[in-house]
GROMACS .gro file of C-alpha atoms in nm:
model
  328
    1MET     CA    1   9.884  10.594  14.938
    2ARG     CA    2   9.767  10.939  14.856
    3ILE     CA    3   9.454  10.978  14.650
    4GLY     CA    4   9.404  11.335  14.420
    5ILE     CA    5   9.126  11.449  14.296
    6ASP     CA    6   9.057  11.673  14.009
    7LEU     CA    7   8.748  11.806  13.961
    8GLY     CA    8   8.678  12.003  13.624
    9GLY     CA    9   8.362  12.123  13.429
   10THR     CA   10   8.321  11.835  13.210
   11LYS     CA   11   8.560  11.546  13.365
   12ILE     CA   12   8.680  11.438  13.703
   13GLU     CA   13   9.003  11.254  13.768
   14GLY     CA   14   9.140  11.059  14.016
   15ILE     CA   15   9.537  10.935  14.080
   16LEU     CA   16   9.647  10.656  14.351
   17LEU     CA   17  10.046  10.803  14.432
   18ALA     CA   18  10.262  10.537  14.625
   19PRO     CA   19  10.512  10.681  14.833
   20GLY     CA   20  10.800  10.897  14.610
   21GLY     CA   21  10.504  10.964  14.378
   22ILE     CA   22  10.444  10.675  14.167
   23GLU     CA   23  10.160  10.664  13.995
   24VAL     CA   24   9.953  10.326  14.085
   25LEU     CA   25   9.586  10.373  13.903
   26ARG     CA   26   9.434  10.652  13.760
   27ARG     CA   27   9.079  10.662  13.664
   28ARG     CA   28   8.836  10.953  13.462
   29VAL     CA   29   8.453  10.998  13.498
   30GLU     CA   30   8.226  11.224  13.347
   31THR     CA   31   8.107  11.565  13.567
   32PRO     CA   32   7.732  11.524  13.623
   33ALA     CA   33   7.631  11.856  13.452
   34GLY     CA   34   7.515  12.137  13.706
   35ASP     CA   35   7.443  11.909  13.970
   36TYR     CA   36   7.646  11.930  14.270
   37HIS     CA   37   7.517  11.680  14.486
   38ALA     CA   38   7.539  11.419  14.178
   39THR     CA   39   7.941  11.556  14.177
   40ILE     CA   40   8.006  11.444  14.581
   41ALA     CA   41   7.853  11.128  14.520
   42THR     CA   42   8.044  11.062  14.193
   43VAL     CA   43   8.420  11.178  14.357
   44GLY     CA   44   8.269  10.934  14.644
   45SER     CA   45   8.226  10.618  14.393
   46LEU     CA   46   8.535  10.723  14.229
   47VAL     CA   47   8.756  10.690  14.529
   48ARG     CA   48   8.603  10.398  14.637
   49ALA     CA   49   8.689  10.248  14.279
   50LEU     CA   50   9.015  10.316  14.306
   51GLU     CA   51   9.040  10.152  14.683
   52ALA     CA   52   8.842   9.872  14.578
   53GLU     CA   53   9.073   9.832  14.234
   54THR     CA   54   9.433   9.862  14.411
   55GLY     CA   55   9.294   9.704  14.778
   56CYS     CA   56   9.408  10.030  14.969
   57CYS     CA   57   9.271  10.297  15.113
   58GLY     CA   58   9.434  10.636  15.068
   59THR     CA   59   9.448  11.054  15.177
   60VAL     CA   60   9.178  11.217  15.000
   61GLY     CA   61   9.295  11.552  14.822
   62VAL     CA   62   9.076  11.759  14.555
   63GLY     CA   63   9.137  12.047  14.405
   64ILE     CA   64   8.854  12.255  14.258
   65PRO     CA   65   8.795  12.553  13.994
   66GLY     CA   66   8.695  12.794  14.296
   67ALA     CA   67   8.891  12.867  14.636
   68ILE     CA   68   8.746  12.841  14.985
   69SER     CA   69   8.588  13.063  15.219
   70LEU     CA   70   8.752  13.159  15.465
   71ALA     CA   71   8.462  13.295  15.625
   72THR     CA   72   8.222  13.089  15.528
   73GLY     CA   73   8.397  12.770  15.434
   74ARG     CA   74   8.207  12.729  15.128
   75VAL     CA   75   8.318  12.761  14.775
   76LYS     CA   76   8.340  13.101  14.608
   77ASN     CA   77   8.478  13.254  14.270
   78ALA     CA   78   8.411  12.918  14.100
   79ASN     CA   79   8.363  12.873  13.719
   80SER     CA   80   8.186  12.515  13.762
   81THR     CA   81   7.911  12.741  13.974
   82CYS     CA   82   7.712  12.458  14.079
   83LEU     CA   83   7.975  12.432  14.375
   84ILE     CA   84   7.918  12.792  14.511
   85GLY     CA   85   7.822  12.880  14.814
   86HIS     CA   86   7.840  12.426  14.869
   87PRO     CA   87   8.080  12.341  15.193
   88ILE     CA   88   8.247  12.080  14.953
   89GLU     CA   89   8.512  12.063  15.215
   90GLN     CA   90   8.270  11.887  15.470
   91ASP     CA   91   8.047  11.736  15.265
   92LEU     CA   92   8.318  11.487  15.073
   93ALA     CA   93   8.397  11.380  15.402
   94ALA     CA   94   8.113  11.340  15.519
   95ALA     CA   95   8.036  11.130  15.190
   96LEU     CA   96   8.396  10.920  15.257
   97GLY     CA   97   8.457  10.908  15.623
   98ARG     CA   98   8.768  11.054  15.672
   99SER     CA   99   8.923  11.401  15.623
  100VAL     CA  100   8.947  11.587  15.269
  101ARG     CA  101   9.156  11.882  15.174
  102VAL     CA  102   9.048  12.055  14.908
  103MET     CA  103   9.236  12.370  14.691
  104ASN     CA  104   9.218  12.542  14.397
  105ASP     CA  105   9.336  12.372  14.094
  106ALA     CA  106   9.566  12.624  13.986
  107ASN     CA  107   9.760  12.573  14.342
  108CYS     CA  108   9.700  12.166  14.272
  109PHE     CA  109   9.864  12.203  13.962
  110VAL     CA  110  10.170  12.465  14.043
  111LEU     CA  111  10.235  12.237  14.430
  112SER     CA  112  10.312  11.956  14.143
  113GLU     CA  113  10.552  12.139  13.893
  114ALA     CA  114  10.714  12.286  14.208
  115SER     CA  115  10.745  11.929  14.443
  116ASP     CA  116  10.835  11.637  14.115
  117GLY     CA  117  10.774  11.851  13.807
  118ALA     CA  118  10.897  12.105  13.585
  119ALA     CA  119  11.008  12.348  13.847
  120SER     CA  120  11.138  12.032  14.152
  121PRO     CA  121  11.424  12.090  14.352
  122LEU     CA  122  11.571  11.836  14.099
  123GLU     CA  123  11.524  12.077  13.777
  124MET     CA  124  11.569  12.420  13.931
  125PRO     CA  125  11.821  12.379  14.248
  126SER     CA  126  11.751  12.749  14.285
  127ALA     CA  127  11.452  12.820  14.271
  128ARG     CA  128  11.225  12.964  14.518
  129ILE     CA  129  10.906  13.073  14.401
  130ILE     CA  130  10.716  12.905  14.143
  131PHE     CA  131  10.396  13.082  13.937
  132GLY     CA  132  10.176  12.821  13.759
  133ILE     CA  133   9.913  12.929  13.531
  134ILE     CA  134   9.640  12.762  13.378
  135LEU     CA  135   9.475  12.846  13.012
  136GLY     CA  136   9.212  12.591  12.931
  137THR     CA  137   8.871  12.622  12.947
  138GLY     CA  138   8.922  12.957  13.219
  139VAL     CA  139   9.240  13.104  13.335
  140GLY     CA  140   9.400  13.022  13.679
  141GLY     CA  141   9.710  13.052  13.852
  142GLY     CA  142   9.896  12.931  14.128
  143ILE     CA  143  10.222  13.051  14.343
  144VAL     CA  144  10.468  12.802  14.558
  145VAL     CA  145  10.704  12.972  14.754
  146ARG     CA  146  10.987  12.699  14.874
  147GLY     CA  147  10.743  12.450  14.826
  148GLU     CA  148  10.469  12.560  15.023
  149ALA     CA  149  10.152  12.663  14.821
  150LEU     CA  150   9.981  13.009  14.924
  151ASP     CA  151   9.602  13.040  14.958
  152GLY     CA  152   9.636  13.376  15.076
  153ARG     CA  153   9.480  13.554  15.371
  154ASN     CA  154   9.179  13.596  15.172
  155ALA     CA  155   9.231  13.265  14.983
  156ILE     CA  156   9.267  13.399  14.683
  157ALA     CA  157   9.665  13.396  14.614
  158GLY     CA  158   9.764  13.366  14.249
  159GLU     CA  159   9.422  13.523  14.064
  160TRP     CA  160   9.527  13.666  13.844
  161GLY     CA  161   9.307  13.611  13.568
  162HIS     CA  162   9.020  13.861  13.736
  163ASN     CA  163   9.232  14.172  13.682
  164PRO     CA  164   9.197  14.370  13.401
  165LEU     CA  165   9.447  14.310  13.108
  166PRO     CA  166   9.730  14.583  13.143
  167TRP     CA  167   9.820  14.852  12.928
  168PRO     CA  168   9.522  14.814  12.694
  169ARG     CA  169   9.446  14.928  12.384
  170PRO     CA  170   9.134  15.139  12.255
  171GLU     CA  171   8.987  14.834  12.088
  172GLU     CA  172   9.023  14.654  12.359
  173GLN     CA  173   8.860  14.842  12.605
  174PRO     CA  174   8.587  14.783  12.776
  175GLY     CA  175   8.682  14.424  12.691
  176PRO     CA  176   8.432  14.110  12.704
  177ARG     CA  177   8.178  14.032  12.907
  178CYS     CA  178   8.304  13.808  13.251
  179TYR     CA  179   8.159  13.566  13.427
  180CYS     CA  180   8.239  13.737  13.789
  181GLY     CA  181   8.022  14.033  13.639
  182LYS     CA  182   8.312  14.256  13.557
  183SER     CA  183   8.491  14.324  13.222
  184GLY     CA  184   8.775  14.332  13.033
  185CYS     CA  185   8.948  14.063  13.291
  186ILE     CA  186   9.270  13.890  13.176
  187GLU     CA  187   9.095  13.558  13.191
  188THR     CA  188   8.829  13.623  12.890
  189PHE     CA  189   9.166  13.745  12.649
  190LEU     CA  190   9.318  13.454  12.763
  191CYS     CA  191   9.064  13.161  12.771
  192GLY     CA  192   9.124  12.889  12.526
  193PRO     CA  193   8.802  12.913  12.372
  194SER     CA  194   8.884  13.349  12.302
  195LEU     CA  195   9.156  13.265  12.098
  196ASP     CA  196   8.997  13.076  11.906
  197ALA     CA  197   8.705  13.315  11.898
  198ASP     CA  198   8.893  13.645  11.835
  199TYR     CA  199   9.065  13.373  11.522
  200ARG     CA  200   8.681  13.333  11.360
  201ALA     CA  201   8.578  13.659  11.438
  202ARG     CA  202   8.867  13.771  11.134
  203GLY     CA  203   8.794  13.527  10.943
  204GLY     CA  204   8.963  13.197  11.005
  205CYS     CA  205   8.852  12.867  10.913
  206ALA     CA  206   9.039  12.629  11.098
  207ALA     CA  207   8.823  12.334  11.278
  208SER     CA  208   9.049  12.368  11.616
  209THR     CA  209   9.305  12.520  11.760
  210ARG     CA  210   9.555  12.262  11.671
  211GLU     CA  211   9.545  12.315  11.360
  212MET     CA  212   9.564  12.676  11.380
  213VAL     CA  213   9.862  12.686  11.483
  214LEU     CA  214   9.988  12.433  11.271
  215ARG     CA  215   9.829  12.636  10.931
  216ALA     CA  216  10.027  12.945  11.091
  217GLU     CA  217  10.372  12.770  11.177
  218ASN     CA  218  10.327  12.632  10.802
  219GLN     CA  219  10.234  13.012  10.685
  220GLU     CA  220   9.935  12.911  10.530
  221ASP     CA  221   9.726  13.082  10.694
  222ASP     CA  222   9.770  13.465  10.730
  223VAL     CA  223   9.474  13.495  11.019
  224ALA     CA  224   9.551  13.267  11.261
  225GLU     CA  225   9.990  13.384  11.246
  226ALA     CA  226   9.761  13.736  11.356
  227ALA     CA  227   9.573  13.565  11.608
  228LEU     CA  228   9.916  13.395  11.759
  229GLN     CA  229  10.047  13.714  11.771
  230ARG     CA  230   9.759  13.933  11.963
  231TYR     CA  231   9.723  13.625  12.203
  232GLU     CA  232  10.102  13.664  12.278
  233ASP     CA  233  10.133  14.046  12.342
  234HIS     CA  234   9.856  13.973  12.539
  235LEU     CA  235   9.961  13.716  12.767
  236ALA     CA  236  10.275  13.923  12.776
  237ARG     CA  237  10.135  14.223  12.942
  238ALA     CA  238   9.914  13.981  13.209
  239LEU     CA  239  10.240  13.813  13.278
  240ALA     CA  240  10.450  14.086  13.294
  241SER     CA  241  10.206  14.250  13.588
  242VAL     CA  242  10.297  13.931  13.823
  243ILE     CA  243  10.634  13.936  13.761
  244ASN     CA  244  10.661  14.336  13.802
  245ILE     CA  245  10.518  14.195  14.190
  246LEU     CA  246  10.621  13.830  14.251
  247ASP     CA  247  10.941  13.808  14.035
  248PRO     CA  248  10.924  13.444  14.022
  249ASP     CA  249  11.228  13.219  13.957
  250ALA     CA  250  10.993  13.026  13.705
  251ILE     CA  251  10.674  13.021  13.581
  252VAL     CA  252  10.488  12.700  13.410
  253ILE     CA  253  10.222  12.680  13.182
  254GLY     CA  254   9.950  12.459  13.180
  255GLY     CA  255   9.603  12.381  13.040
  256GLY     CA  256   9.542  12.319  12.697
  257ILE     CA  257   9.714  12.614  12.541
  258SER     CA  258  10.051  12.483  12.709
  259ASN     CA  259  10.068  12.248  12.387
  260ILE     CA  260  10.167  12.550  12.175
  261GLN     CA  261  10.489  12.526  12.182
  262ARG     CA  262  10.559  12.856  11.982
  263LEU     CA  263  10.475  13.042  12.330
  264TYR     CA  264  10.775  12.889  12.471
  265LYS     CA  265  11.028  13.110  12.268
  266SER     CA  266  10.766  13.374  12.197
  267LEU     CA  267  10.737  13.465  12.547
  268PRO     CA  268  11.053  13.579  12.703
  269ASP     CA  269  11.124  13.797  12.377
  270ARG     CA  270  10.789  13.987  12.394
  271LEU     CA  271  10.805  13.978  12.840
  272ARG     CA  272  11.153  14.229  12.801
  273ASP     CA  273  10.887  14.521  12.698
  274TYR     CA  274  10.668  14.492  12.962
  275VAL     CA  275  10.850  14.397  13.267
  276PHE     CA  276  10.980  14.651  13.483
  277SER     CA  277  11.328  14.566  13.476
  278ASP     CA  278  11.684  14.568  13.288
  279LEU     CA  279  11.741  14.217  13.318
  280PHE     CA  280  11.464  13.944  13.234
  281ASP     CA  281  11.594  13.601  13.235
  282THR     CA  282  11.241  13.451  13.475
  283MET     CA  283  11.227  13.059  13.269
  284ILE     CA  284  10.879  12.972  13.094
  285VAL     CA  285  10.823  12.597  13.111
  286PRO     CA  286  10.548  12.388  13.037
  287PRO     CA  287  10.481  12.098  13.298
  288LYS     CA  288  10.624  11.776  13.330
  289HIS     CA  289  10.297  11.578  13.412
  290GLY     CA  290  10.088  11.787  13.132
  291ASP     CA  291   9.731  11.774  13.188
  292SER     CA  292   9.790  11.507  13.512
  293SER     CA  293   9.947  11.819  13.698
  294GLY     CA  294   9.615  11.902  13.923
  295VAL     CA  295   9.575  11.549  14.032
  296ARG     CA  296   9.879  11.458  14.133
  297GLY     CA  297   9.939  11.852  14.296
  298ALA     CA  298   9.562  11.747  14.479
  299ALA     CA  299   9.747  11.407  14.608
  300TRP     CA  300  10.036  11.619  14.750
  301LEU     CA  301   9.818  11.797  14.954
  302TRP     CA  302   9.894  11.545  15.171
  303SER     CA  303  10.236  11.426  15.292
  304GLU     CA  304  10.367  11.099  15.252
  305ALA     CA  305  10.482  11.132  15.629
  306GLU     CA  306  10.076  11.231  15.745
  307ALA     CA  307   9.940  10.940  15.489
  308ALA     CA  308  10.161  10.660  15.630
  309GLU     CA  309  10.094  10.735  15.942
  310LEU     CA  310   9.736  10.740  15.890
  311ALA     CA  311   9.793  10.408  15.732
  312LYS     CA  312   9.881  10.295  16.058
  313LEU     CA  313   9.592  10.414  16.197
  314TRP     CA  314   9.414  10.280  15.930
  315GLY     CA  315   9.566   9.932  15.951
  316THR     CA  316   9.454   9.865  16.304
  317GLU     CA  317   9.162   9.992  16.305
  318GLY     CA  318   9.003   9.927  15.984
  319LEU     CA  319   8.950  10.156  15.661
  320PRO     CA  320   8.739  10.453  15.772
  321LYS     CA  321   8.404  10.409  15.810
  322ARG     CA  322   8.172  10.603  15.517
  323SER     CA  323   7.877  10.799  15.584
  324VAL     CA  324   7.578  10.742  15.482
  325GLY     CA  325   7.277  10.958  15.378
  326ASN     CA  326   7.261  11.281  15.150
  327PRO     CA  327   7.553  11.519  15.173
  328SER     CA  328   7.424  11.888  15.310
   0.00000   0.00000   0.00000
């Protein structure tokens, strides 16, 4: 078995996959707000609960909203700031008594979709380069090339959200302040809360993003329609800069914004105005696994062959011993 953990700012989701990517069990718990040590303990409890309920022991992969510094082995660039500066991989390994693999959650998302999701070899046999984006509370990105998720030399591959919005207009400068300390980052224009804020700042009255989209589609709200058009233009400009460098075969959109179906029709036309090519046929698709892609991708950080080898070892020596005491 393989266990995946998606460590989010408000919830921690766990999944247990059988060979072939078959989901056996899924559980979700609240994330301890701003408490690193409680977060480590909660992940450990969730893994043990998955194993106890199924009677199985599995490899563990964890997706986090940040990256592991190659210089220090500690978390960096996390919008869940309580994780920053901590050796999460080592602390989780100590809590669970086994090796744990940790990767950026956007990388986990695109790995899932490239392995057995919307951009898998079954769905897109000729696709080699997949760019996956998460448009939710924050903005993340990940790259898979020929089935392998790329970290990069500095462990920041795919971090498009912290580049400036391309071709900014006067009214868009210097741009909103970002948690990273700079202004005008793509994330400040494309995260879900920014769409809601833009709509309400101009007089919008819908209670939710979903309601705003419905009001625009039903031609009941000109303010909603204008906000969505601005968002689509921001997204097209931001993606065009990535396409001009990476030229992916497909882009998979995840996060809450991925549920806005009009994006898949409007984005290709808008992108043609910005991409540096006379031909643009990059496929833009929603995730096959929806909100489950991140947690599935975390499980995919271990191959089935690796999980099988460890299962043999655990079968002869018993379950891996779990350490006691506090994580570092």
